[in-house]
Coordinates of C-alpha atoms and ligand atoms in Angstrom, one line a residue:
X1 CA -28.6 3.0 -4.0
X2 CA -31.4 1.1 -3.8
X3 CA -31.1 -2.4 -2.8
X4 CA -33.6 -4.9 -1.0
X5 CA -30.8 -7.5 -0.6
X6 CA -27.6 -6.6 1.6
X7 CA -26.1 -9.6 2.9
X8 CA -23.9 -7.4 5.2
X9 CA -27.1 -6.8 7.5
X10 CA -26.6 -10.2 9.0
X11 CA -23.1 -9.6 9.8
X12 CA -23.3 -6.4 12.1
X13 CA -22.4 -7.9 15.4
X14 CA -21.1 -10.8 17.0
X15 CA -24.4 -11.8 18.5
X16 CA -26.3 -11.5 15.1
X17 CA -23.6 -13.6 13.4
X18 CA -23.7 -16.1 16.0
X19 CA -27.6 -16.4 15.9
X20 CA -27.5 -17.1 12.1
X21 CA -24.6 -19.7 12.1
X22 CA -25.2 -22.5 9.6
X23 CA -22.5 -24.9 11.3
X24 CA -22.5 -25.7 14.7
X25 CA -20.6 -28.2 16.5
X26 CA -20.1 -29.8 19.9
X27 CA -17.2 -31.3 21.7
X28 CA -18.7 -34.6 21.8
X29 CA -17.9 -35.0 18.3
X30 CA -14.0 -34.7 18.7
X31 CA -12.0 -37.8 18.4
X32 CA -8.2 -38.0 19.7
X33 CA -6.0 -40.1 17.6
X34 CA -3.2 -41.6 20.4
X35 CA 0.0 -43.4 19.9
X36 CA 0.7 -46.1 22.7
X37 CA 4.0 -48.1 22.7
X38 CA 5.7 -51.1 24.3
X39 CA 8.1 -50.3 27.2
X40 CA 7.6 -48.7 30.6
X41 CA 7.5 -45.2 32.0
X42 CA 8.2 -43.4 28.8
X43 CA 6.5 -40.5 27.0
X44 CA 8.3 -39.6 23.8
X45 CA 7.8 -36.5 21.5
X46 CA 7.1 -37.4 17.8
X47 CA 9.9 -35.5 16.0
X48 CA 7.8 -34.7 12.8
X49 CA 4.6 -33.7 15.1
X50 CA 5.6 -31.4 17.7
X51 CA 3.3 -31.2 20.5
X52 CA 2.4 -35.0 20.0
X53 CA 3.7 -38.1 22.1
X54 CA 3.9 -41.9 22.3
X55 CA 3.0 -43.0 25.6
X56 CA 3.6 -46.3 27.6
X57 CA 0.9 -47.8 28.8
X58 CA 1.6 -47.1 32.3
X59 CA 2.2 -43.2 31.1
X60 CA -1.0 -42.8 29.0
X61 CA -3.2 -41.9 31.9
X62 CA -1.5 -38.3 31.8
X63 CA -2.9 -38.1 28.2
X64 CA -6.4 -39.2 28.8
X65 CA -6.9 -37.1 32.0
X66 CA -5.7 -34.0 30.3
X67 CA -8.4 -35.0 27.2
X68 CA -11.2 -35.6 29.6
X69 CA -10.7 -32.3 31.3
X70 CA -10.5 -30.4 28.2
X71 CA -14.1 -32.4 27.8
X72 CA -13.0 -34.6 24.8
X73 CA -14.4 -38.0 25.4
X74 CA -13.3 -40.5 22.9
X75 CA -9.7 -41.8 21.7
X76 CA -8.5 -43.8 18.9
X77 CA -5.8 -46.0 19.8
X78 CA -2.8 -46.8 17.6
X79 CA -0.1 -49.6 18.9
X80 CA 3.4 -49.3 18.5
X81 CA 5.1 -52.7 19.4
X82 CA 8.4 -53.5 20.2
X83 CA 8.6 -56.3 17.8
X84 CA 7.5 -56.4 14.5
X85 CA 7.3 -59.8 12.0
X86 CA 6.1 -60.7 8.7
X87 CA 2.6 -61.5 9.8
X88 CA 2.1 -59.0 12.3
X89 CA 1.2 -61.0 15.2
X90 CA 1.5 -58.5 17.8
X91 CA -1.7 -56.9 16.3
X92 CA -3.9 -59.8 17.5
X93 CA -2.2 -60.9 20.5
X94 CA -4.5 -60.4 23.5
X95 CA -1.1 -59.1 25.4
X96 CA -0.3 -57.0 22.5
X97 CA 0.3 -53.0 23.3
X98 CA -3.3 -51.9 22.3
X99 CA -5.1 -54.8 24.3
X100 CA -3.1 -53.5 27.5
X101 CA -3.7 -50.0 26.7
X102 CA -7.4 -50.8 26.5
X103 CA -7.5 -52.7 29.7
X104 CA -5.6 -50.0 31.4
X105 CA -8.1 -47.3 30.0
X106 CA -11.2 -49.0 30.6
X107 CA -10.3 -49.6 34.3
X108 CA -8.8 -46.1 34.9
X109 CA -10.9 -43.9 32.7
X110 CA -14.3 -45.4 32.2
X111 CA -15.6 -42.3 31.1
X112 CA -13.4 -42.4 28.0
X113 CA -15.0 -43.9 24.9
X114 CA -12.4 -46.2 23.5
X115 CA -11.6 -46.7 19.5
X116 CA -9.1 -48.8 18.2
X117 CA -7.4 -48.4 14.8
X118 CA -7.6 -51.8 13.1
X119 CA -4.4 -52.2 10.7
X120 CA -1.7 -54.4 10.3
X121 CA 1.2 -51.7 9.0
X122 CA 2.3 -50.9 12.7
X123 CA 2.7 -54.4 13.4
X124 CA 4.6 -55.9 9.9
X125 CA 8.3 -55.9 9.4
X126 CA 7.9 -54.8 6.1
X127 CA 5.1 -52.0 6.9
X128 CA 2.4 -53.2 4.7
X129 CA -1.2 -53.2 6.0
X130 CA -1.6 -56.7 5.3
X131 CA 0.3 -60.3 5.0
X132 CA 2.3 -60.2 1.6
X133 CA 2.1 -62.9 -1.2
X134 CA 5.1 -62.2 -3.2
X135 CA 5.3 -58.4 -3.4
X136 CA 1.7 -57.6 -3.0
X137 CA -0.7 -57.7 -0.1
X138 CA -2.8 -60.8 -0.1
X139 CA -6.4 -59.5 0.4
X140 CA -8.0 -62.5 1.6
X141 CA -5.4 -63.8 3.8
X142 CA -5.2 -60.3 5.6
X143 CA -9.1 -60.5 6.0
X144 CA -8.8 -63.3 8.8
X145 CA -6.2 -61.5 10.6
X146 CA -7.6 -58.2 10.6
X147 CA -10.9 -60.1 12.1
X148 CA -8.9 -61.4 14.9
X149 CA -7.2 -58.0 15.6
X150 CA -11.0 -56.6 15.7
X151 CA -12.1 -59.4 17.9
X152 CA -9.1 -59.2 20.3
X153 CA -9.5 -55.3 20.7
X154 CA -13.1 -55.8 21.5
X155 CA -12.2 -58.7 24.2
X156 CA -9.9 -56.0 25.6
X157 CA -12.4 -53.4 26.0
X158 CA -12.8 -51.4 22.8
X159 CA -16.0 -49.8 22.4
X160 CA -15.7 -49.4 18.6
X161 CA -13.3 -50.5 15.8
X162 CA -12.1 -48.7 13.2
X163 CA -10.4 -50.6 10.1
X164 CA -8.1 -48.5 8.1
X165 CA -6.3 -51.1 5.7
X166 CA -8.4 -50.6 2.8
X167 CA -8.6 -54.5 1.9
X168 CA -11.7 -55.5 0.0
X169 CA -14.4 -57.1 2.1
X170 CA -12.9 -56.4 5.6
X171 CA -16.0 -54.6 7.1
X172 CA -18.0 -57.8 6.3
X173 CA -15.4 -60.1 7.7
X174 CA -14.8 -58.1 11.1
X175 CA -18.6 -57.9 11.3
X176 CA -18.9 -61.6 11.1
X177 CA -16.1 -62.1 13.5
X178 CA -17.4 -59.7 16.0
X179 CA -21.0 -61.1 16.0
X180 CA -19.6 -64.6 16.3
X181 CA -17.5 -63.7 19.4
X182 CA -20.7 -61.9 20.7
X183 CA -19.8 -58.4 20.1
X184 CA -22.9 -57.6 18.1
X185 CA -23.1 -54.0 19.8
X186 CA -19.5 -53.0 19.1
X187 CA -19.9 -50.6 16.0
X188 CA -17.5 -50.4 13.0
X189 CA -16.2 -47.1 11.8
X190 CA -14.6 -48.0 8.3
X191 CA -12.1 -45.8 7.0
X192 CA -13.9 -46.4 3.5
X193 CA -12.6 -43.3 1.5
X194 CA -9.0 -43.6 2.3
X195 CA -6.6 -42.0 -0.2
X196 CA -3.1 -43.0 -0.9
X197 CA -1.7 -39.7 0.4
X198 CA 1.7 -38.2 1.3
X199 CA 0.0 -36.5 4.2
X200 CA 0.4 -39.7 6.2
X201 CA 4.3 -38.9 6.4
X202 CA 4.5 -37.8 9.9
X203 CA 1.9 -40.6 11.1
X204 CA 4.4 -43.2 9.5
X205 CA 7.4 -41.7 11.2
X206 CA 5.6 -41.7 14.5
X207 CA 4.6 -45.3 14.4
X208 CA 7.8 -46.7 12.3
X209 CA 5.3 -48.0 9.6
X210 CA 6.3 -46.6 6.4
X211 CA 6.6 -49.6 3.5
X212 CA 9.9 -51.1 3.4
X213 CA 9.2 -51.4 -0.3
X214 CA 6.6 -50.0 -2.9
X215 CA 4.0 -48.0 -1.6
X216 CA 0.1 -48.5 -0.8
X217 CA -1.3 -47.6 -4.1
X218 CA -2.4 -50.9 -4.6
X219 CA -5.0 -50.9 -1.7
X220 CA -5.5 -47.0 -0.9
X221 CA -7.5 -45.0 -3.4
X222 CA -6.0 -42.8 -6.3
X223 CA -6.5 -39.2 -5.3
X224 CA -7.8 -38.5 -8.8
X225 CA -10.9 -40.3 -8.2
X226 CA -14.2 -39.3 -6.7
X227 CA -16.8 -41.8 -8.1
X228 CA -14.4 -44.6 -6.7
X229 CA -15.0 -42.8 -3.3
X230 CA -18.5 -43.4 -3.5
X231 CA -18.4 -47.2 -4.6
X232 CA -16.0 -47.7 -1.5
X233 CA -18.4 -46.0 0.7
X234 CA -21.7 -47.9 -0.7
X235 CA -19.9 -51.1 -0.4
X236 CA -18.7 -50.7 3.1
X237 CA -22.3 -49.5 4.2
X238 CA -23.5 -52.4 2.4
X239 CA -21.1 -54.7 4.4
X240 CA -22.4 -53.4 7.7
X241 CA -20.3 -50.3 8.4
X242 CA -21.8 -48.2 11.2
X243 CA -19.9 -45.0 10.5
X244 CA -18.1 -44.0 7.1
X245 CA -15.0 -42.0 7.3
X246 CA -13.2 -40.0 4.8
X247 CA -9.4 -39.3 5.3
X248 CA -7.4 -37.2 4.7
X249 CA -9.8 -34.0 5.6
X250 CA -8.4 -30.9 4.5
X251 CA -8.0 -31.8 0.7
X252 CA -10.7 -34.0 0.5
X253 CA -13.8 -32.1 1.8
X254 CA -15.4 -32.5 -1.4
X255 CA -15.6 -36.1 -0.7
X256 CA -17.0 -35.7 2.7
X257 CA -19.8 -33.5 1.2
X258 CA -20.3 -36.0 -1.8
X259 CA -20.4 -39.1 0.4
X260 CA -22.9 -37.4 3.1
X261 CA -25.5 -37.5 0.2
X262 CA -25.0 -41.1 -0.8
X263 CA -24.9 -43.1 2.8
X264 CA -27.0 -42.8 5.8
X265 CA -24.6 -43.6 8.2
X266 CA -22.7 -40.6 10.2
X267 CA -19.8 -39.5 8.4
X268 CA -16.2 -39.4 10.0
X269 CA -13.2 -37.2 8.5
X270 CA -9.6 -37.8 9.8
X271 CA -7.4 -34.6 9.6
X272 CA -4.3 -36.3 9.5
X273 CA -0.4 -36.0 10.7
X274 CA 0.6 -34.0 7.6
X275 CA -2.0 -31.5 8.1
X276 CA -1.1 -31.3 11.8
X277 CA 2.6 -31.0 11.0
X278 CA 2.2 -28.2 8.3
X279 CA 0.3 -25.9 10.8
X280 CA 2.8 -26.5 13.6
X281 CA 5.6 -25.7 11.2
X282 CA 4.2 -22.7 9.7
X283 CA 3.0 -21.5 13.0
X284 CA 6.4 -21.9 14.5
X285 CA 8.0 -19.7 11.8
X286 CA 5.6 -17.1 12.6
X287 CA 3.7 -17.2 9.4
X288 CA 0.3 -18.1 10.4
X289 CA -1.9 -17.6 13.4
X290 CA -2.2 -21.4 14.7
X291 CA -5.4 -21.2 16.7
X292 CA -7.2 -19.4 13.8
X293 CA -6.2 -21.8 11.3
X294 CA -6.9 -24.9 13.1
X295 CA -10.6 -23.4 14.0
X296 CA -11.1 -22.7 10.1
X297 CA -9.9 -26.2 9.2
X298 CA -12.3 -27.8 11.8
X299 CA -15.1 -25.8 11.0
X300 CA -14.9 -26.2 7.1
X301 CA -15.0 -30.1 7.7
X302 CA -18.1 -29.8 9.6
X303 CA -19.3 -27.5 7.1
X304 CA -18.7 -30.0 4.5
X305 CA -20.7 -32.3 6.5
X306 CA -18.6 -34.6 8.8
X307 CA -20.4 -35.8 12.0
X308 CA -17.2 -36.8 13.6
X309 CA -13.8 -34.9 13.5
X310 CA -10.7 -37.1 14.3
X311 CA -7.8 -34.5 15.0
X312 CA -4.5 -34.1 16.9
X313 CA -5.8 -30.8 17.7
X314 CA -8.9 -32.2 19.7
X315 CA -7.8 -30.7 23.0
X316 CA -7.1 -27.1 21.3
X317 CA -10.6 -27.0 19.7
X318 CA -12.4 -28.0 22.6
X319 CA -11.0 -25.0 24.3
X320 CA -11.8 -22.9 21.5
X321 CA -15.3 -24.2 21.8
X322 CA -15.6 -23.3 25.5
X323 CA -14.2 -19.8 24.8
X324 CA -17.0 -19.3 22.1
X325 CA -14.2 -18.8 19.5
X326 CA -15.9 -21.4 17.2
X327 CA -19.3 -23.6 17.8
Ligands
PBG1 C1 -2.9 -47.5 9.1 C2 -2.9 -45.9 9.4 C3 -2.5 -44.9 8.7 C4 -3.1 -43.6 9.3 C5 -4.0 -44.1 10.0 N1 -4.2 -45.4 10.2 C6 -1.4 -44.7 7.9 C7 -1.1 -45.3 6.8 O1 -2.2 -45.4 5.9 O2 0.1 -45.1 6.0 C8 -2.7 -42.2 9.2 C9 -2.9 -41.2 10.1 C10 -2.1 -39.9 10.1 O3 -1.3 -39.6 9.0 O4 -2.5 -39.2 11.0 N2 -2.9 -47.9 7.9

């Protein structure tokens, strides 16, 4: 058989395969989403996310230390307040749970890079991502509260803010407010291409943030659309977003690749709670090999072009990188 091109030639040994790898990654690009809650001395496992916990501020150090030991150096904080109200006041209270967590982490774990999720749904009694006017979220009134939240986070020590609400114009509003407050160097990572997705189910369970009526389809994107995602990404870049995020990850890697071609910011993608829960459940049944699956999920996100990978499996992936299983 005469063949000049034999692709298998480059697959002959592990050394060779590693030499010609097209996708390489680094622990520095992993970000871990973490839940902090009001209260004292509590660590609660999240029922639909086995192996993930909610921590009170006084116990969050346990998690941060484990991450640092594994070589994961950035976290994204989500707050679960004891009380919620119509206008989500705990979101922008300087003594809110995320603000206290930031002050604690900044003091005790200065090596950890602190990012905060900026949204109202964990703080509103109705579970929507903004303030309501009749039965819909009032976009422009919400902007002011998001901006207040971002500034309050920065004041407490957030090094980067990540708005996830999907209101129009929020990046510009937050940029302006941060700049006015003197935080010109705090970057904004925008959840720009965020779809209305059933993959967020376990998160809403974790944060008690499921909307009490309706859904999020008037602000999060319709998953049938791709060009609309480019529109969102371009708008947010124009408004001053420093990093553009695509979310969820696994079913949306086409968007990671497309957005990467359209913007000049770094790209992040978020492997969300439903992706985590599916892997955990199938692994528990003995139907898949958990470690190999999470490696494939991560590598495919990087292969699609992500620069930052936000994942509940950050620690496990860091270990796989150390052991040379990926990377
Ligand atoms: C807040 C927010 C959500 C997630 C991140 N930020 C939930 C939602 O939009 O309903 C989802 C994260 C996950 O599922 O892991 N708006």
